[in-house]
Every structure is written in C-alpha cells, then in structure tokens.
Coordinates of C-alpha atoms in Angstrom, one line a residue:
M854 CA -24.9 38.2 -8.2
V855 CA -23.7 34.6 -7.7
L856 CA -23.3 32.4 -10.8
L857 CA -23.5 28.7 -9.9
L858 CA -21.5 26.0 -11.9
E859 CA -24.4 23.7 -11.4
K860 CA -26.5 25.7 -13.8
V861 CA -24.2 25.0 -16.7
M862 CA -25.7 22.9 -19.4
Y863 CA -23.8 20.4 -21.6
Y864 CA -24.3 18.4 -24.8
I865 CA -22.2 15.7 -26.3
H866 CA -20.5 16.3 -29.6
K867 CA -18.4 13.9 -31.7
S868 CA -15.1 15.4 -32.9
P869 CA -13.7 14.8 -36.4
F870 CA -11.2 12.4 -34.9
G871 CA -13.8 10.2 -33.3
S872 CA -13.6 11.3 -29.6
R873 CA -16.6 12.4 -27.7
V874 CA -16.4 16.0 -26.5
I875 CA -18.7 17.3 -23.8
V876 CA -19.4 20.9 -24.8
R877 CA -20.7 23.6 -22.5
N878 CA -24.0 24.9 -23.9
D879 CA -24.0 28.5 -22.5
N880 CA -22.1 31.7 -22.6
Q881 CA -21.5 32.4 -18.9
E882 CA -17.8 31.6 -19.2
K883 CA -17.5 34.4 -21.8
D884 CA -18.6 36.9 -19.1
P885 CA -15.8 38.2 -16.9
L886 CA -18.3 38.4 -14.1
F887 CA -18.5 34.6 -13.9
W888 CA -14.8 34.3 -13.2
N889 CA -14.6 37.3 -10.9
T890 CA -17.5 36.1 -8.8
W891 CA -16.0 32.6 -8.5
A892 CA -12.6 34.0 -7.6
Q893 CA -14.1 36.3 -5.0
R894 CA -16.0 33.5 -3.4
T895 CA -12.8 31.4 -3.3
L896 CA -11.0 34.4 -1.7
K897 CA -13.7 34.8 0.9
N898 CA -13.3 31.1 1.8
A899 CA -9.5 31.4 1.9
L900 CA -9.7 34.4 4.4
T901 CA -11.5 32.2 6.9
L902 CA -8.4 30.0 7.1
Q903 CA -6.6 32.8 8.9
K904 CA -8.2 31.3 12.0
L905 CA -6.2 28.1 12.3
N906 CA -7.7 24.9 13.7
Q907 CA -5.4 24.2 16.6
N908 CA -7.6 21.6 18.4
T909 CA -6.2 18.3 19.4
A910 CA -7.1 15.7 16.8
K911 CA -9.2 12.9 18.4
N912 CA -9.2 11.0 15.1
L913 CA -6.7 10.6 12.4
I914 CA -7.4 9.3 8.8
L915 CA -4.8 8.8 6.1
F916 CA -6.0 8.2 2.6
L917 CA -3.2 6.8 0.5
G918 CA -3.7 6.7 -3.3
D919 CA -1.0 4.2 -4.4
G920 CA 0.6 5.7 -7.5
M921 CA -1.7 8.7 -7.4
G922 CA 0.7 11.3 -8.9
I923 CA -0.6 14.8 -9.7
P924 CA -1.4 14.0 -13.4
T925 CA -3.6 11.1 -12.0
V926 CA -5.3 13.5 -9.6
T927 CA -6.1 15.9 -12.5
A928 CA -7.3 13.2 -14.9
A929 CA -9.4 11.7 -12.1
R930 CA -11.0 15.1 -11.5
I931 CA -11.9 15.3 -15.2
L932 CA -13.3 11.8 -15.2
K933 CA -15.4 12.4 -12.1
G934 CA -17.0 15.4 -13.9
Q935 CA -17.5 13.5 -17.1
L936 CA -19.2 10.6 -15.2
S937 CA -21.8 13.3 -14.2
R938 CA -22.0 14.5 -17.9
Q939 CA -20.0 17.6 -17.2
S940 CA -17.0 18.7 -19.2
G941 CA -14.9 17.7 -16.2
E942 CA -12.1 20.3 -15.9
E943 CA -14.1 22.6 -13.5
T944 CA -15.2 19.6 -11.3
Q945 CA -13.9 19.4 -7.8
L946 CA -12.6 16.3 -6.2
E947 CA -13.3 15.8 -2.5
M948 CA -9.6 16.3 -1.8
D949 CA -9.6 19.5 -3.9
N950 CA -11.8 21.1 -1.1
F951 CA -9.1 20.4 1.6
P952 CA -7.8 23.8 2.7
F953 CA -4.1 22.9 2.9
V954 CA -1.9 21.4 0.2
A955 CA 1.8 20.5 0.3
L956 CA 4.3 18.6 -1.9
S957 CA 6.0 15.4 -0.7
K958 CA 9.5 14.3 -1.8
T959 CA 9.1 10.6 -2.4
Y960 CA 12.7 9.2 -3.0
N961 CA 13.9 6.2 -1.0
T962 CA 17.2 6.3 0.8
N963 CA 18.7 4.1 -2.0
A964 CA 16.4 5.1 -4.9
Q965 CA 15.7 8.2 -6.8
V966 CA 12.4 6.8 -8.1
A967 CA 10.8 5.1 -5.1
D968 CA 8.8 1.9 -4.5
S969 CA 5.8 1.5 -2.3
A970 CA 7.5 -0.3 0.6
G971 CA 10.2 2.3 1.3
T972 CA 7.7 5.1 0.9
A973 CA 5.2 3.4 3.2
T974 CA 7.9 3.2 5.9
A975 CA 8.3 7.0 5.4
F976 CA 4.7 8.1 5.7
L977 CA 3.8 5.6 8.4
C978 CA 6.9 5.2 10.5
G979 CA 8.4 8.7 10.0
V980 CA 11.8 7.6 8.7
K981 CA 13.0 7.1 5.1
A982 CA 14.1 3.6 4.1
N983 CA 15.5 1.5 1.3
E984 CA 13.2 0.3 -1.5
G985 CA 11.6 -3.0 -0.9
T986 CA 11.7 -2.9 2.9
V987 CA 8.9 -2.2 5.3
G988 CA 9.0 -1.1 8.9
V989 CA 12.8 -1.1 9.1
S990 CA 15.4 1.7 8.8
A991 CA 17.8 2.3 6.0
A992 CA 20.4 0.2 7.9
A993 CA 18.4 -2.9 6.9
V994 CA 19.3 -4.4 3.5
R995 CA 16.6 -5.9 1.2
S996 CA 16.2 -9.7 1.4
Q997 CA 19.0 -10.0 4.1
C998 CA 17.2 -11.5 7.1
N999 CA 20.1 -10.8 9.4
T1000 CA 19.8 -7.1 9.0
T1001 CA 16.3 -7.0 10.5
Q1002 CA 16.9 -7.2 14.2
G1003 CA 17.8 -3.9 15.8
N1004 CA 16.7 -1.9 12.8
E1005 CA 12.9 -2.0 13.4
V1006 CA 11.0 1.2 13.4
T1007 CA 7.4 1.6 14.7
S1008 CA 4.4 3.2 12.9
I1009 CA 1.8 5.8 13.8
L1010 CA -0.7 3.0 13.9
R1011 CA 1.2 1.5 16.8
W1012 CA 1.6 4.9 18.4
A1013 CA -2.2 5.4 18.2
K1014 CA -2.9 2.0 19.6
E1015 CA -0.5 2.5 22.5
A1016 CA -2.3 5.8 23.3
G1017 CA -5.6 3.9 23.7
K1018 CA -7.1 4.7 20.3
S1019 CA -8.8 2.2 18.1
V1020 CA -6.9 1.5 14.8
G1021 CA -7.8 0.2 11.4
I1022 CA -6.4 -0.7 8.0
V1023 CA -8.6 -0.8 4.9
T1024 CA -7.1 -1.5 1.4
T1025 CA -8.1 -2.6 -2.0
T1026 CA -4.9 -4.7 -2.2
R1027 CA -3.8 -7.6 -0.1
V1028 CA -3.7 -6.6 3.6
N1029 CA -0.1 -7.7 3.6
H1030 CA 0.9 -5.7 0.6
A1031 CA 3.6 -3.0 0.8
T1032 CA 1.6 0.0 2.0
P1033 CA -0.5 -1.6 4.8
S1034 CA 2.3 -3.9 5.9
A1035 CA 4.5 -0.9 7.0
A1036 CA 1.8 -0.1 9.6
Y1037 CA 2.6 -3.3 11.5
A1038 CA 5.4 -5.3 10.1
H1039 CA 9.2 -5.2 10.2
C1040 CA 10.4 -7.0 7.1
V1041 CA 13.4 -6.7 4.9
D1042 CA 11.5 -7.9 1.8
R1043 CA 8.0 -6.7 0.9
D1044 CA 7.4 -9.9 -1.1
W1045 CA 7.5 -12.2 1.9
Y1046 CA 3.7 -12.3 2.1
S1047 CA 3.7 -15.7 3.8
D1048 CA 6.4 -18.2 4.6
G1049 CA 5.6 -19.8 1.3
E1050 CA 7.2 -16.8 -0.5
M1051 CA 10.3 -16.7 1.8
P1052 CA 13.7 -18.4 1.2
A1053 CA 14.1 -21.3 3.5
E1054 CA 17.3 -19.8 5.1
A1055 CA 15.3 -16.7 6.1
V1056 CA 12.7 -18.8 7.8
Q1057 CA 15.4 -20.8 9.5
A1058 CA 17.1 -17.6 10.6
G1059 CA 14.0 -16.5 12.5
C1060 CA 12.5 -13.9 10.1
K1061 CA 8.7 -13.8 10.1
D1062 CA 6.5 -13.5 7.1
I1063 CA 4.3 -10.4 6.8
A1064 CA 0.9 -12.2 7.2
R1065 CA 2.1 -13.7 10.5
Q1066 CA 3.3 -10.3 11.7
L1067 CA -0.2 -8.8 11.0
F1068 CA -1.6 -10.9 13.8
E1069 CA 1.5 -11.0 16.2
N1070 CA 3.2 -7.6 16.2
I1071 CA 0.4 -5.3 17.3
P1072 CA -2.2 -7.1 19.4
N1073 CA -5.8 -6.7 18.4
I1074 CA -5.8 -4.3 15.5
D1075 CA -9.5 -3.3 15.6
V1076 CA -10.3 -3.2 11.8
I1077 CA -8.5 -5.2 9.1
M1078 CA -10.2 -5.2 5.6
G1079 CA -8.8 -6.0 2.2
G1080 CA -7.6 -9.0 0.2
G1081 CA -4.8 -11.5 0.8
R1082 CA -6.9 -14.5 2.1
K1083 CA -4.6 -17.2 0.6
Y1084 CA -1.6 -16.1 2.7
M1085 CA -3.5 -16.9 5.9
F1086 CA -4.2 -20.6 5.2
P1087 CA -2.2 -23.8 5.0
Q1088 CA -0.5 -24.6 1.7
N1089 CA -2.9 -26.3 -0.8
Q1090 CA -6.0 -25.6 1.3
S1091 CA -8.8 -24.7 -1.1
D1092 CA -10.3 -21.2 -1.0
V1093 CA -13.8 -20.7 0.3
E1094 CA -14.8 -18.6 -2.8
Y1095 CA -12.9 -20.3 -5.5
P1096 CA -12.5 -23.9 -4.3
G1097 CA -11.5 -25.3 -7.7
E1098 CA -8.8 -22.8 -8.6
K1099 CA -5.3 -23.8 -7.4
K1100 CA -3.9 -20.4 -7.9
H1101 CA -6.1 -19.3 -5.0
F1102 CA -5.1 -22.2 -2.6
G1103 CA -3.4 -21.4 0.7
T1104 CA 0.3 -20.7 0.7
R1105 CA 1.5 -21.3 4.2
I1106 CA 4.2 -24.0 4.5
D1107 CA 4.0 -23.9 8.3
R1108 CA 0.4 -25.2 8.0
R1109 CA -0.9 -22.5 10.3
N1110 CA -4.4 -21.2 9.8
L1111 CA -4.1 -17.6 10.9
V1112 CA -7.8 -16.9 10.5
E1113 CA -8.8 -19.7 12.7
E1114 CA -6.1 -18.6 15.3
W1115 CA -7.6 -15.1 15.2
N1116 CA -11.1 -16.3 15.7
N1117 CA -10.0 -18.4 18.6
R1118 CA -8.1 -15.6 20.2
M1119 CA -10.9 -13.1 19.7
K1120 CA -14.0 -15.2 20.4
N1121 CA -15.0 -13.3 23.6
K1122 CA -14.3 -9.9 22.1
N1123 CA -17.3 -9.1 19.8
A1124 CA -15.0 -10.0 16.9
H1125 CA -16.1 -11.1 13.4
Y1126 CA -14.4 -12.7 10.4
V1127 CA -16.1 -12.0 7.1
W1128 CA -15.1 -12.9 3.5
N1129 CA -17.8 -11.3 1.3
K1130 CA -19.9 -8.2 1.0
K1131 CA -23.1 -9.8 2.3
E1132 CA -21.5 -10.9 5.5
L1133 CA -19.9 -7.5 6.0
L1134 CA -23.0 -5.4 5.5
S1135 CA -25.1 -7.8 7.6
L1136 CA -23.1 -6.8 10.7
N1137 CA -24.4 -4.2 13.1
P1138 CA -21.2 -2.1 13.8
N1139 CA -22.6 -1.1 17.2
S1140 CA -22.1 -4.7 18.3
V1141 CA -18.7 -5.2 16.6
D1142 CA -15.5 -4.3 18.2
Y1143 CA -13.1 -6.1 15.9
I1144 CA -13.4 -7.2 12.3
L1145 CA -11.2 -9.2 10.0
G1146 CA -12.5 -8.9 6.4
L1147 CA -10.6 -10.8 3.7
F1148 CA -12.6 -10.5 0.5
E1149 CA -10.3 -12.1 -2.0
P1150 CA -7.4 -14.6 -2.1
G1151 CA -5.2 -11.8 -3.6
D1152 CA -6.0 -8.2 -4.4
L1153 CA -9.6 -7.0 -4.6
P1154 CA -10.8 -6.6 -8.2
Y1155 CA -10.7 -3.3 -10.0
D1156 CA -13.8 -1.2 -9.2
L1157 CA -14.9 -1.4 -12.8
E1158 CA -14.8 -5.3 -12.6
R1159 CA -16.1 -5.6 -9.0
N1160 CA -19.0 -8.0 -8.4
N1161 CA -21.5 -5.7 -6.6
E1162 CA -23.1 -8.7 -4.9
T1163 CA -19.9 -10.3 -3.4
D1164 CA -17.2 -7.6 -3.2
P1165 CA -17.5 -4.5 -1.1
S1166 CA -16.4 -1.1 -2.6
L1167 CA -13.7 0.9 -0.9
T1168 CA -16.4 3.4 0.3
E1169 CA -18.5 0.6 1.8
M1170 CA -15.5 -0.8 3.7
V1171 CA -14.6 2.7 5.0
E1172 CA -18.1 3.3 6.2
V1173 CA -18.1 0.1 8.3
A1174 CA -14.6 0.8 9.5
I1175 CA -15.4 4.3 10.8
K1176 CA -18.7 3.1 12.4
I1177 CA -16.7 0.5 14.4
L1178 CA -13.7 2.7 15.2
K1179 CA -15.5 5.9 16.3
K1180 CA -17.1 4.1 19.2
N1181 CA -13.9 4.5 21.1
P1182 CA -14.1 7.7 23.2
R1183 CA -10.3 8.2 22.8
G1184 CA -10.7 8.3 19.0
F1185 CA -9.0 6.3 16.2
Y1186 CA -6.4 6.1 13.5
L1187 CA -7.4 4.7 10.2
L1188 CA -5.2 3.9 7.2
V1189 CA -7.2 3.7 3.9
E1190 CA -5.4 2.7 0.7
G1191 CA -6.7 3.0 -2.8
G1192 CA -4.1 0.5 -3.8
R1193 CA -5.1 -0.5 -7.3
I1194 CA -4.6 2.9 -8.8
D1195 CA -1.0 1.7 -8.9
H1196 CA -1.8 -1.6 -10.5
G1197 CA -3.9 0.0 -13.3
H1198 CA -1.0 2.2 -14.2
H1199 CA 1.6 -0.7 -14.1
D1200 CA -0.7 -2.5 -16.6
G1201 CA -1.0 0.6 -18.8
K1202 CA -4.7 0.5 -18.1
A1203 CA -5.4 4.1 -17.5
K1204 CA -9.2 3.7 -17.3
Q1205 CA -8.9 1.2 -14.5
A1206 CA -6.4 3.4 -12.6
L1207 CA -8.6 6.5 -12.9
H1208 CA -11.8 4.8 -11.9
E1209 CA -9.9 3.5 -8.8
A1210 CA -8.9 7.1 -8.0
V1211 CA -12.5 8.3 -8.4
E1212 CA -13.7 5.6 -6.1
M1213 CA -11.1 6.6 -3.5
D1214 CA -12.3 10.2 -3.8
R1215 CA -15.9 8.9 -3.1
A1216 CA -14.6 7.2 0.0
I1217 CA -12.9 10.4 1.1
G1218 CA -16.2 12.3 0.8
H1219 CA -18.1 9.7 2.7
A1220 CA -15.5 9.7 5.5
G1221 CA -15.9 13.5 5.7
L1222 CA -19.7 13.1 6.2
M1223 CA -19.1 10.6 9.1
T1224 CA -16.5 12.7 11.0
N1225 CA -16.1 16.3 12.2
I1226 CA -13.4 18.6 10.9
N1227 CA -13.0 20.1 14.4
D1228 CA -11.6 16.8 15.9
T1229 CA -10.6 14.7 12.9
M1230 CA -7.4 15.3 10.9
T1231 CA -7.7 13.9 7.4
V1232 CA -4.7 13.6 5.1
V1233 CA -4.8 12.5 1.5
T1234 CA -1.6 11.7 -0.4
A1235 CA 0.3 9.3 -2.6
D1236 CA 3.4 7.2 -2.1
H1237 CA 4.8 7.9 -5.6
S1238 CA 3.8 8.9 -9.1
H1239 CA 3.8 7.0 -12.4
M1240 CA 4.9 7.5 -16.0
F1241 CA 1.4 8.6 -16.8
N1242 CA 0.3 11.9 -18.4
F1243 CA -2.2 13.4 -20.8
G1244 CA -1.9 16.2 -23.3
G1245 CA -2.1 16.9 -27.0
Y1246 CA -4.0 20.2 -27.0
T1247 CA -7.3 18.5 -26.4
P1248 CA -10.3 20.8 -26.4
R1249 CA -12.5 21.6 -23.4
G1250 CA -14.7 18.6 -22.5
N1251 CA -12.7 16.1 -24.5
T1252 CA -13.3 12.7 -23.1
I1253 CA -10.3 11.9 -20.9
F1254 CA -9.8 8.6 -22.6
G1255 CA -10.3 10.0 -26.1
L1256 CA -8.1 11.2 -29.0
A1257 CA -6.0 14.3 -29.3
P1258 CA -7.6 16.7 -31.9
M1259 CA -4.8 16.2 -34.4
L1260 CA -2.7 13.6 -36.2
S1261 CA 0.9 13.2 -35.6
D1262 CA 2.9 15.4 -38.0
V1263 CA 5.5 12.6 -38.1
D1264 CA 3.6 9.4 -38.9
Q1265 CA 0.2 11.0 -39.7
K1266 CA -1.6 8.7 -37.2
P1267 CA -4.0 9.6 -34.4
F1268 CA -3.0 9.3 -30.7
T1269 CA -4.9 9.4 -27.4
A1270 CA -4.5 12.2 -25.0
I1271 CA -3.4 9.7 -22.3
L1272 CA 0.1 8.3 -22.9
Y1273 CA 2.7 6.5 -20.8
G1274 CA 6.4 7.2 -20.9
N1275 CA 7.0 3.4 -20.7
G1276 CA 5.0 0.3 -20.3
P1277 CA 3.2 -2.5 -22.1
G1278 CA 1.3 -0.3 -24.5
F1279 CA 4.3 0.0 -26.9
K1280 CA 3.4 -1.7 -30.2
V1281 CA 5.0 -1.6 -33.6
M1282 CA 3.2 -2.9 -36.7
N1283 CA 5.3 -3.5 -39.8
G1284 CA 8.0 -1.2 -38.3
L1285 CA 5.6 1.6 -37.6
R1286 CA 3.6 2.8 -34.6
E1287 CA 0.3 1.0 -34.3
N1288 CA -2.7 2.8 -35.8
I1289 CA -5.1 3.1 -32.8
S1290 CA -8.0 4.2 -35.0
T1291 CA -8.9 0.6 -35.5
L1292 CA -8.9 -0.1 -31.7
D1293 CA -11.5 0.6 -28.9
Y1294 CA -9.3 3.0 -26.9
E1295 CA -12.1 3.7 -24.5
E1296 CA -12.4 0.0 -23.5
N1297 CA -11.8 -0.7 -19.8
N1298 CA -8.6 -2.7 -20.3
Y1299 CA -7.2 -0.8 -23.2
K1300 CA -3.4 -0.3 -22.8
A1301 CA -2.4 3.2 -23.7
Q1302 CA 0.5 3.7 -26.0
S1303 CA 3.9 4.1 -24.4
A1304 CA 7.2 5.5 -25.6
V1305 CA 9.4 2.7 -24.3
P1306 CA 8.4 -1.0 -24.3
L1307 CA 8.3 -2.6 -20.9
S1308 CA 6.2 -5.5 -19.6
M1309 CA 5.1 -3.3 -16.7
E1310 CA 5.1 0.5 -16.6
T1311 CA 7.2 2.1 -13.9
H1312 CA 6.8 4.6 -11.1
G1313 CA 7.5 8.2 -11.7
G1314 CA 9.9 10.2 -9.5
E1315 CA 8.3 13.6 -9.2
D1316 CA 6.8 15.0 -6.0
V1317 CA 3.3 14.1 -5.0
A1318 CA 0.5 16.2 -3.5
V1319 CA -0.5 16.1 0.2
F1320 CA -4.0 17.4 1.0
A1321 CA -4.9 18.1 4.6
K1322 CA -7.9 19.3 6.7
G1323 CA -8.8 19.3 10.4
P1324 CA -6.7 20.0 13.5
M1325 CA -3.1 21.2 12.7
A1326 CA -3.6 20.6 9.0
H1327 CA -1.8 23.9 8.3
L1328 CA 1.5 22.2 9.3
L1329 CA 1.4 20.5 6.0
H1330 CA 2.5 23.3 3.7
G1331 CA 5.3 23.9 1.2
V1332 CA 7.6 21.1 0.2
H1333 CA 8.4 18.4 2.7
E1334 CA 10.2 15.1 3.0
Q1335 CA 7.7 12.3 2.9
N1336 CA 8.6 11.0 6.4
Y1337 CA 7.4 14.4 7.8
I1338 CA 3.7 13.3 7.4
P1339 CA 3.3 10.9 10.4
H1340 CA 5.2 13.4 12.6
V1341 CA 2.6 16.1 11.9
M1342 CA -0.3 13.7 12.4
A1343 CA 1.1 12.5 15.7
Y1344 CA 1.7 16.0 16.8
A1345 CA -2.0 16.9 16.0
A1346 CA -3.2 13.9 18.1
C1347 CA -0.7 14.1 20.9
I1348 CA 0.7 10.6 20.4
G1349 CA 4.1 9.0 19.8
Q1350 CA 7.0 11.4 20.3
N1351 CA 4.6 14.3 20.4
R1352 CA 2.8 14.5 23.7
D1353 CA 4.6 16.9 26.0
H1354 CA 3.3 20.0 24.2
C1355 CA -0.3 18.8 24.8
M1356 CA -0.4 19.0 28.6
S1357 CA -1.6 22.2 30.2
S1358 CA -1.1 22.9 33.9
S1359 CA -4.4 21.2 34.6
G1360 CA -3.3 18.1 32.8
A1361 CA -5.8 18.6 30.0
S1362 CA -4.7 18.4 26.4
S1363 CA -4.2 21.8 24.9
L1364 CA -2.4 22.4 21.6
S1365 CA -3.8 25.9 21.4
A1366 CA -2.0 26.9 24.6
A1367 CA 1.3 25.3 23.5
L1368 CA 1.7 26.9 20.2
P1369 CA 1.8 30.6 21.3
S1370 CA 4.5 29.6 23.9
L1371 CA 6.5 27.9 21.1
T1372 CA 6.2 31.0 18.9
A1373 CA 7.4 33.2 21.8
L1374 CA 10.4 30.9 22.4
L1375 CA 11.4 31.0 18.8
T1376 CA 11.1 34.8 18.7
F1377 CA 13.2 35.1 21.8
T1378 CA 15.8 32.8 20.4
R1379 CA 15.9 34.9 17.2
F1380 CA 16.7 38.0 19.2
L1381 CA 19.5 36.2 21.0
C1382 CA 21.0 35.3 17.7

C-alpha cells in the first residue's frame, strides 16, 4: 500500500494571533503506516545509490544561492509548499532530491565570517582568499593594486573554456558583481566595477576594472546574462531603458563603450546583444552562438517586483543559456547565481529573499529537465549564510511570514517566526520593542525585527549545504573546505588539473577505469604502512 502526499487536503485557518495556518485536513499522518511507507520508499531509492555514477561529466552546472544558508533553504522549502496551498514542511525543493549532500566551510583566509568575493574565489578558482578580492590568492591585499600581479588564480570556467567547452554566466545581480567576477577577473577589490569606481592611482598603476576584464581576460565567453549595464558605457551616457535617470547613466571614465566593442568583435560569430526580455525570447537559440544580455543598469529587480514584460526571470535566462551552450559536442560549464537572496537578507526583507530562493529552485528544476544526469554534474550551494532564522514553536502549516503562536513573556508583545540576529529591523518605540501587531508583517518589503540595530544585516558564519547529482557527485560528501568544490567538478569533467586519470590505453576518457586502479593503489599503500 502506497500513500501519496499529493492526496493530502488542506484548509486555511486563522490563528488567535492573526497568522494564517494551513491545516492538513486528514488523518493519514496519525497512521504509522504512512511514515513507514514513506521511509521504506526513501530507503529503496537510497539503495540504488550504491551503484555510483562514475561517468565523465560532459556538462557542469553550478547553482550558487548567494547567502542561501541552511535556514534559508528550510524556509524556502516551506514557502514553496505554501505557494501551492500546502502546509509546506513536507514539500521537497528540487535540490532536496539531489542524492548527495555535503557541508562547506565558508571562512575566508582573513575572515571568520566570509564575504562573497573571497568565497567565490574558493568555489570557482579552488583556492581560499582574502575577503573583498576576486580571482587572486591570499597573497593579494584588498585595494592594493600592486599586490595583483603574480597572485592571479584561474577559474573552472577558464579550465572548461580551454578544454573546448562552451561556458556561461547567468546572474540576477550585476555580471561584474562578486560571485560572477571570480569566474573571469583578477581584482584586489570587488567594488572596482568600472574605472569610475577605482582610485586614480590604481588605474594609473595598470589595474583593470572588473567590467573590462569580463571582455578581455577570457576571450569569447559564450553566454553572459544579468545586470550591470551602466558599467559598460561612457560616463554620463544615458541608459537605453531609463534615459532620464542620472543614477543609471554610464560610469566609465575611459569613455569606452564595452558593448559596442563586443558587438564589433563578435559581428561574424552569430552573436547577439539584448537588453530586455522581449529581445531575449525572440532569439532562436539554434542560430545563436554567443549572447550578451544586460537587462538592468545595476542588479535585476527582486522576482516579486520584476516586470514580466521587460525583465526575464532566472529560469528564463537559464533555459536560453542551456539551449545555446548544449550545442557544443564537447559540453559546457554554466555558473548560475541567485544573487538577490543575499540582498533581501541584507535589507532584512525575508520575503524578498525567500522568493528569490524559490525562483532559483525553479531554475534548478528546469535545468534538470533540459539535461541528463548521466552526463551532467549539477551542484547547488551557497557562498555563505546570513543572520536569518525562524522559530517560536510555530504550529504545522503556520505561514512562514506569520506570527509565533505566543506573546513574549517579557514584554507581552507578539513576534514573527522569522527574526534576524542583526539588521535594519531593530526598532524601539518609547523605549520598548515595537508592537508589530499594527504592521503588515506579510508585506513584500517588511523588515523583520532584529536583535541588534544595523543599517544592513550581516552574513552568518556557519557551514552551508552542498547538493550534488550526476557524474562523480558522490565525491561531495561529509564536511569540506569550500575550495574543494571546483576540484571535484573539474575531476568529474576531466579538465584543469584533473585530466590524467581520464585517459585509458585507447586514449578515450574513462573515469570508471581509473577509480578501481586508484583504490587498489591506496590499498597497497596501506599494507606497506
């Protein structure tokens, strides 16, 4: 007898404290058979994992949820279910279905609690680095231009390109923001978006801004999609979408038009520059080999605020990216960043952050439908966590943005389940904690209360999850240093440092043949010891 979760019925109930609670309207969870059947089904699936996927990965996809700590994953899971009118806790995210899970230690070489630049260098370039720096080793010092040369480190995107694969970057932030920039740039300051944000002495010393490096360091990146348009155009040039808004004008002091330069360089290569959703979706990916999509002057809008007519979703960008990249018979490497999860948390806007996480999960599922687990390794992880959590003994089905089912026994006021350890949500009224019962705490931009007042909430320092599926995914297990991730992905695809083990006597790629030999060698070494 198999009991399906889809058969569960729900109804919405209003708690005495004002929160909506989605209540399960059946008795199946009271029957031990329900839980035993579910566990046995899970066990049966787990037993199939004893046969490891040791194929060579033709394709590599890394989904990076910026700031997507484990509490964010759990809350996003509940939200996903509640958006489908379920109670949420039993829902499965796409990443929940990945067979292998590990933990990643996120610290930077000079920081216990990391930033996104040093962590991006770790999970893209394979070496830990100082906070605020991208694509350089820990020998480089933030903002000191003269420490760049000689300390550059290369990324898995470059390794893939050099192996003949197509490569792509898709992000909801600026394409020259911390995470994507570590894939192609070598810069001692993550904030050097264009030369307009650089100190004059750094420019004079020969350091390059990140936008310029996007087009110069790795020739012909096949897919580039995200925001950051203003950093590509001359200072004070008006924006095509917001011509009257000075904050969106170009920032380049060198007067270069990097988009025009790209168009000129790529004019005979089936290349297209697009700046809105209509242009993007009007393209036939079969006739496109290169795409540069810059959809906003800065970051893309939150998914809850996105203009469906002009701004593509992360899922839509990922679909176009994979259609273009998968045409290469040698495969591809794709970096996908759900970058605004992080921004929502920094603003104390949990609803924005969690909806960003749900949209990234949707993109993960869509990518799974477009690829094959037998030849595509997919990894989902975060760069760091946040000071975000939820609790308060909430009942099953409590709306994730709702109130805890009790008043504080100290100030006798209600509180939401979601709280931040620090951030902009700290408010005192007449010397007392603000009474949120008068506020719309389920509004999109509500700033959840925090324990310590800060203009921006901070990152968290705990380990983050790594979900993996596809060839060699079992190598991501246990607790690892964050810089281990690209080494595993490169090993699976036989690129970068990890190629020798892939060559059989016939010259064909064969991971399966290499691994037993490696095991035998390790066993023999153990006997010698």
